[in-house]
XYZ file of C-alpha atoms in Angstrom:
354
model
C -48.436 -58.492 -11.799
C -49.990 -56.498 -9.011
C -48.139 -58.533 -6.387
C -44.852 -58.040 -8.148
C -45.539 -54.310 -8.443
C -46.288 -53.994 -4.738
C -43.221 -56.041 -3.846
C -40.992 -53.786 -5.896
C -42.547 -50.740 -4.235
C -41.837 -52.200 -0.798
C -38.258 -53.008 -1.753
C -37.702 -49.467 -3.012
C -39.156 -48.120 0.230
C -36.910 -50.366 2.258
C -33.883 -49.022 0.378
C -34.974 -45.402 0.876
C -35.259 -45.704 4.634
C -31.565 -46.528 5.260
C -30.554 -43.788 2.775
C -32.664 -41.214 4.578
C -31.367 -42.303 7.964
C -27.781 -42.070 6.694
C -28.414 -38.535 5.522
C -29.916 -37.595 8.856
C -26.990 -39.154 10.685
C -24.491 -37.302 8.478
C -26.364 -34.015 8.962
C -26.408 -34.599 12.729
C -22.670 -35.287 12.758
C -22.055 -32.174 10.668
C -24.065 -29.913 12.976
C -22.426 -31.419 16.062
C -18.959 -31.172 14.485
C -18.357 -34.884 14.926
C -17.602 -35.869 11.345
C -14.444 -37.925 10.777
C -11.483 -35.560 10.630
C -7.759 -35.421 11.067
C -6.950 -34.811 14.723
C -3.194 -34.425 15.033
C -1.680 -35.044 18.426
C 0.519 -32.039 19.293
C 3.251 -33.797 21.197
C 6.120 -31.729 22.653
C 8.436 -32.953 19.915
C 6.054 -31.747 17.190
C 5.506 -28.339 18.810
C 9.211 -27.699 19.437
C 10.144 -28.818 15.912
C 7.464 -26.589 14.360
C 8.661 -23.475 16.190
C 12.271 -24.260 15.311
C 11.335 -24.686 11.648
C 9.471 -21.353 11.588
C 12.476 -19.620 13.138
C 14.919 -21.286 10.738
C 12.899 -20.023 7.748
C 11.897 -16.557 8.940
C 15.242 -15.345 10.270
C 17.211 -15.838 6.998
C 14.352 -14.306 4.983
C 14.269 -11.334 7.363
C 18.020 -10.790 7.192
C 18.043 -10.971 3.375
C 15.134 -8.539 3.158
C 16.739 -6.177 5.657
C 20.039 -6.280 3.764
C 18.255 -5.371 0.517
C 16.567 -2.429 2.216
C 19.830 -1.225 3.775
C 21.492 -1.185 0.344
C 19.018 1.417 -0.892
C 20.591 4.896 -0.799
C 18.145 7.629 0.148
C 18.531 11.402 0.562
C 15.681 13.345 2.204
C 15.578 17.137 2.526
C 12.763 19.175 4.067
C 12.581 22.573 2.430
C 9.210 24.133 3.291
C 10.573 26.169 6.224
C 14.043 26.888 4.857
C 12.654 28.334 1.616
C 10.641 31.058 3.358
C 12.366 34.488 3.520
C 13.256 35.726 6.980
C 10.761 38.584 6.711
C 7.904 36.074 6.380
C 8.986 33.440 8.922
C 6.198 34.538 11.239
C 3.559 34.667 8.497
C 4.238 31.906 5.985
C 0.675 31.901 4.638
C 0.972 35.514 3.524
C 4.232 34.666 1.759
C 2.862 31.697 -0.174
C -0.295 33.573 -1.247
C 1.545 36.665 -2.500
C 2.200 36.159 -6.216
C 4.520 39.166 -6.333
C 7.125 37.479 -4.146
C 9.612 35.188 -5.847
C 9.241 31.542 -4.817
C 12.625 30.429 -6.132
C 14.871 28.621 -3.695
C 18.134 26.667 -3.811
C 19.028 23.641 -1.702
C 22.301 21.706 -1.519
C 22.284 17.920 -1.275
C 25.441 15.910 -0.633
C 25.593 12.341 -1.910
C 27.090 10.288 0.919
C 27.213 6.999 -1.008
C 27.366 5.969 -4.662
C 23.885 6.027 -6.189
C 23.298 3.810 -9.190
C 20.839 4.874 -11.876
C 17.927 5.088 -12.147
C 17.611 7.496 -9.222
C 13.993 8.193 -8.353
C 12.862 11.693 -7.398
C 9.883 11.938 -5.049
C 8.101 14.779 -3.335
C 6.855 13.939 0.136
C 3.961 15.620 1.916
C 3.270 15.221 5.629
C 0.055 15.991 7.515
C -1.846 15.969 4.212
C -5.057 13.914 4.414
C -5.774 12.847 0.862
C -7.924 10.079 2.321
C -10.589 12.484 3.634
C -13.994 11.233 2.473
C -15.183 14.471 0.853
C -11.821 14.986 -0.824
C -11.668 11.454 -2.247
C -15.225 11.652 -3.605
C -14.677 15.021 -5.308
C -13.821 13.684 -8.774
C -15.505 12.262 -11.870
C -13.837 9.215 -13.379
C -16.219 9.287 -16.346
C -15.327 12.901 -17.121
C -11.610 12.091 -16.955
C -12.219 9.419 -19.585
C -14.828 11.127 -21.795
C -14.328 14.847 -21.155
C -17.113 17.325 -21.897
C -19.190 14.507 -23.373
C -20.073 13.473 -19.839
C -22.301 16.023 -18.111
C -23.092 14.470 -14.728
C -20.304 15.934 -12.597
C -22.263 16.504 -9.395
C -19.721 14.381 -7.507
C -17.078 17.057 -8.197
C -18.618 19.682 -5.933
C -17.487 22.259 -4.909
C -15.110 22.382 -7.930
C -17.679 21.386 -10.541
C -17.717 24.507 -12.737
C -16.428 28.069 -12.946
C -18.138 31.152 -14.402
C -21.041 29.025 -15.615
C -18.800 26.677 -17.616
C -17.846 23.090 -16.750
C -14.331 22.399 -15.516
C -12.168 19.622 -16.925
C -10.815 17.952 -14.850
C -13.282 18.750 -12.091
C -13.106 18.079 -8.363
C -10.960 18.972 -5.392
C -8.259 16.394 -6.134
C -7.386 17.860 -9.521
C -7.865 21.422 -8.222
C -5.218 20.842 -5.515
C -2.579 19.526 -7.938
C 0.981 19.721 -6.547
C 2.973 22.355 -8.433
C 6.466 22.679 -6.930
C 9.197 22.148 -9.531
C 12.791 20.952 -9.240
C 15.950 21.143 -11.349
C 19.255 19.498 -10.410
C 22.760 20.757 -11.140
C 25.996 18.834 -10.554
C 29.039 21.017 -10.955
C 28.174 23.130 -13.964
C 25.953 20.572 -15.660
C 22.213 20.327 -15.267
C 21.065 16.763 -14.789
C 18.331 15.577 -17.109
C 15.179 14.513 -15.288
C 13.029 11.985 -17.153
C 9.384 12.718 -16.373
C 7.900 10.134 -18.730
C 6.298 6.889 -17.569
C 6.013 8.031 -13.959
C 2.317 7.070 -13.847
C 0.814 3.604 -14.023
C 0.326 2.406 -17.604
C -3.162 1.150 -16.761
C -4.120 4.648 -15.581
C -2.757 6.297 -18.732
C -4.467 3.845 -21.081
C -7.801 3.209 -19.392
C -8.646 5.983 -16.910
C -7.639 9.220 -18.653
C -8.924 10.034 -22.120
C -6.503 10.374 -25.036
C -8.778 13.017 -26.584
C -9.776 14.817 -23.400
C -8.139 18.205 -22.879
C -8.165 20.538 -19.841
C -10.928 23.117 -20.065
C -11.726 26.065 -17.791
C -9.252 24.693 -15.243
C -7.974 26.925 -12.389
C -9.928 29.909 -13.761
C -11.610 30.809 -10.466
C -10.656 33.458 -7.966
C -9.197 30.836 -5.610
C -6.319 28.841 -7.098
C -5.737 25.485 -5.472
C -2.562 24.225 -7.079
C -0.903 23.712 -10.421
C -2.278 24.537 -13.849
C -2.487 22.213 -16.861
C -1.513 22.818 -20.464
C -4.819 22.885 -22.426
C -2.994 21.588 -25.545
C -1.952 18.289 -23.922
C -4.531 15.488 -23.405
C -5.122 14.187 -19.906
C -3.577 10.818 -20.782
C -0.227 12.600 -21.230
C -0.502 14.815 -18.129
C 1.382 12.354 -15.949
C 1.782 14.770 -13.026
C -2.001 14.875 -12.792
C -2.364 11.101 -13.147
C 0.123 10.484 -10.325
C -1.608 13.056 -8.111
C -5.093 11.662 -8.771
C -4.118 8.303 -7.284
C -4.851 9.386 -3.723
C -2.768 8.220 -0.764
C -4.154 6.236 2.147
C -1.985 7.811 4.859
C -1.345 11.459 5.811
C 2.381 11.116 5.016
C 3.044 9.992 1.463
C 5.453 10.209 -1.450
C 4.661 10.621 -5.115
C 7.020 10.098 -8.024
C 8.262 13.288 -9.699
C 10.783 11.852 -12.162
C 14.008 9.889 -12.630
C 17.698 10.793 -12.973
C 19.137 8.255 -15.374
C 22.829 8.601 -14.604
C 24.924 7.524 -11.626
C 25.848 9.858 -8.793
C 29.199 9.374 -7.089
C 29.920 9.627 -3.393
C 30.677 13.189 -2.197
C 28.903 14.746 -5.185
C 27.052 17.934 -4.290
C 23.762 18.609 -6.046
C 22.249 22.068 -6.288
C 18.456 21.806 -6.300
C 16.766 24.870 -7.759
C 13.113 24.653 -6.802
C 9.996 26.781 -6.890
C 8.179 26.760 -3.566
C 4.668 27.251 -4.961
C 2.524 24.729 -3.106
C 0.703 25.923 -0.011
C 1.114 23.541 2.914
C 1.445 26.323 5.484
C -2.309 26.829 5.897
C -2.728 23.412 7.525
C 0.727 22.832 9.059
C 1.945 20.476 6.364
C 5.544 19.681 5.461
C 7.260 19.315 2.111
C 10.317 17.197 1.407
C 12.296 16.200 -1.646
C 13.581 12.630 -1.764
C 16.254 11.023 -3.954
C 16.301 7.250 -3.767
C 17.700 4.207 -5.520
C 15.881 0.883 -5.540
C 16.551 -2.804 -4.972
C 14.846 -6.043 -6.029
C 12.459 -5.432 -3.130
C 11.660 -1.825 -4.098
C 12.483 1.278 -2.069
C 13.894 1.617 1.417
C 11.628 -0.088 3.950
C 13.094 -1.870 6.979
C 9.747 -2.933 8.441
C 9.330 -6.171 6.486
C 12.827 -7.416 7.316
C 12.491 -6.475 10.987
C 9.094 -8.172 11.171
C 10.416 -11.435 9.713
C 13.440 -11.356 12.019
C 11.306 -10.631 15.082
C 8.837 -13.455 14.365
C 11.666 -15.912 13.655
C 13.585 -14.956 16.810
C 10.425 -15.214 18.902
C 9.733 -18.689 17.500
C 13.276 -19.851 18.331
C 12.932 -18.449 21.862
C 9.580 -20.193 22.402
C 10.960 -23.497 21.132
C 13.898 -23.271 23.568
C 11.557 -22.482 26.464
C 9.311 -25.439 25.580
C 12.340 -27.727 25.285
C 13.637 -26.731 28.728
C 10.187 -27.182 30.287
C 9.831 -30.589 28.657
C 13.256 -31.702 29.867
C 12.558 -30.497 33.387
C 9.030 -31.893 33.715
C 8.573 -34.641 31.130
C 5.097 -36.073 30.817
C 4.447 -39.701 29.762
C 2.488 -40.032 26.561
C -1.010 -41.413 26.879
C -2.385 -44.030 24.575
C -3.927 -42.250 21.613
C -7.197 -44.260 21.758
C -7.733 -42.938 25.313
C -7.477 -39.269 24.510
C -10.607 -37.322 25.564
C -12.031 -37.039 22.073
C -11.576 -40.778 21.462
C -13.029 -42.068 24.751
C -16.561 -42.314 23.385
C -15.517 -44.369 20.370
C -13.496 -46.731 22.625
C -16.385 -47.237 25.001
C -18.792 -47.867 22.084
C -16.432 -50.521 20.683
C -16.266 -52.189 24.096
C -20.046 -52.324 24.255
C -20.156 -53.876 20.795
C -17.605 -56.503 21.844
C -19.653 -57.334 24.941
C -22.809 -57.766 22.937
């Protein structure tokens, strides 16, 4: 019994040695990047065909995308300078800070091409850095959701409280809420602007409380922007919700509302606006934008141009490679004798000799 036991132990040891050596060999091959792998041979035919295929796919996609973008009708009007009275052209900051001066202004927009509903109304701000670190951090997401029940609003500084009372919503982002307003008249009829559902549904349902109401907001000596109706919960203050989703770039657009009827070519719209928001202190610009949409979204030529450029470049490279190959053809080598296969060939030769 003892002999049999020792024999079985030896046999198990003999089996473990090859297994261990195989593991070491596999680990060595892995660390030296010499494991079996697919090594495609990039012949001229394969390279030229690949570039041609990329060009054949990218160019049609780029042209379709560019056509969709070109079909979007867009009207842009900058009004920040034009809506300042002549007497204040040299001192715009004094004009915007003086509450005794009327901020009403009228602009005329001509529709140069038929615009199919819905027509989206945006306000655009330039040279406005909503992505500044201190600005972005000056908010309390928990307070927006729970209201006065959440007391830790230290992240909202310097707009954390006023006159010893907490502010809801707190922070610089809410304090600087955009407050220009627009009405649109075609002929003698005022166009109805739908301002519902302009914010993301996820923001309305999960980030702003349905029972949280503005409190002690814009009650300081320095007013940053628009005021909020204290009778409406934050989840229904869609202007605020849109504004609180900060932009990544210094030039951005935010949705103001929608006109849900078609506009014909050569229509003239009278835009009665209130020029309340102060962008003059930092050299900012304000624009109003009317835009239709396509299956791709708004007007943006970059994606179509990028696809077309990459596809055209691929076609050009494939033609260059084809001409070079026709001028200076190279004979194909035997695949077994490629540099990365030489070692395996020589090892097989040694095995055959032995």
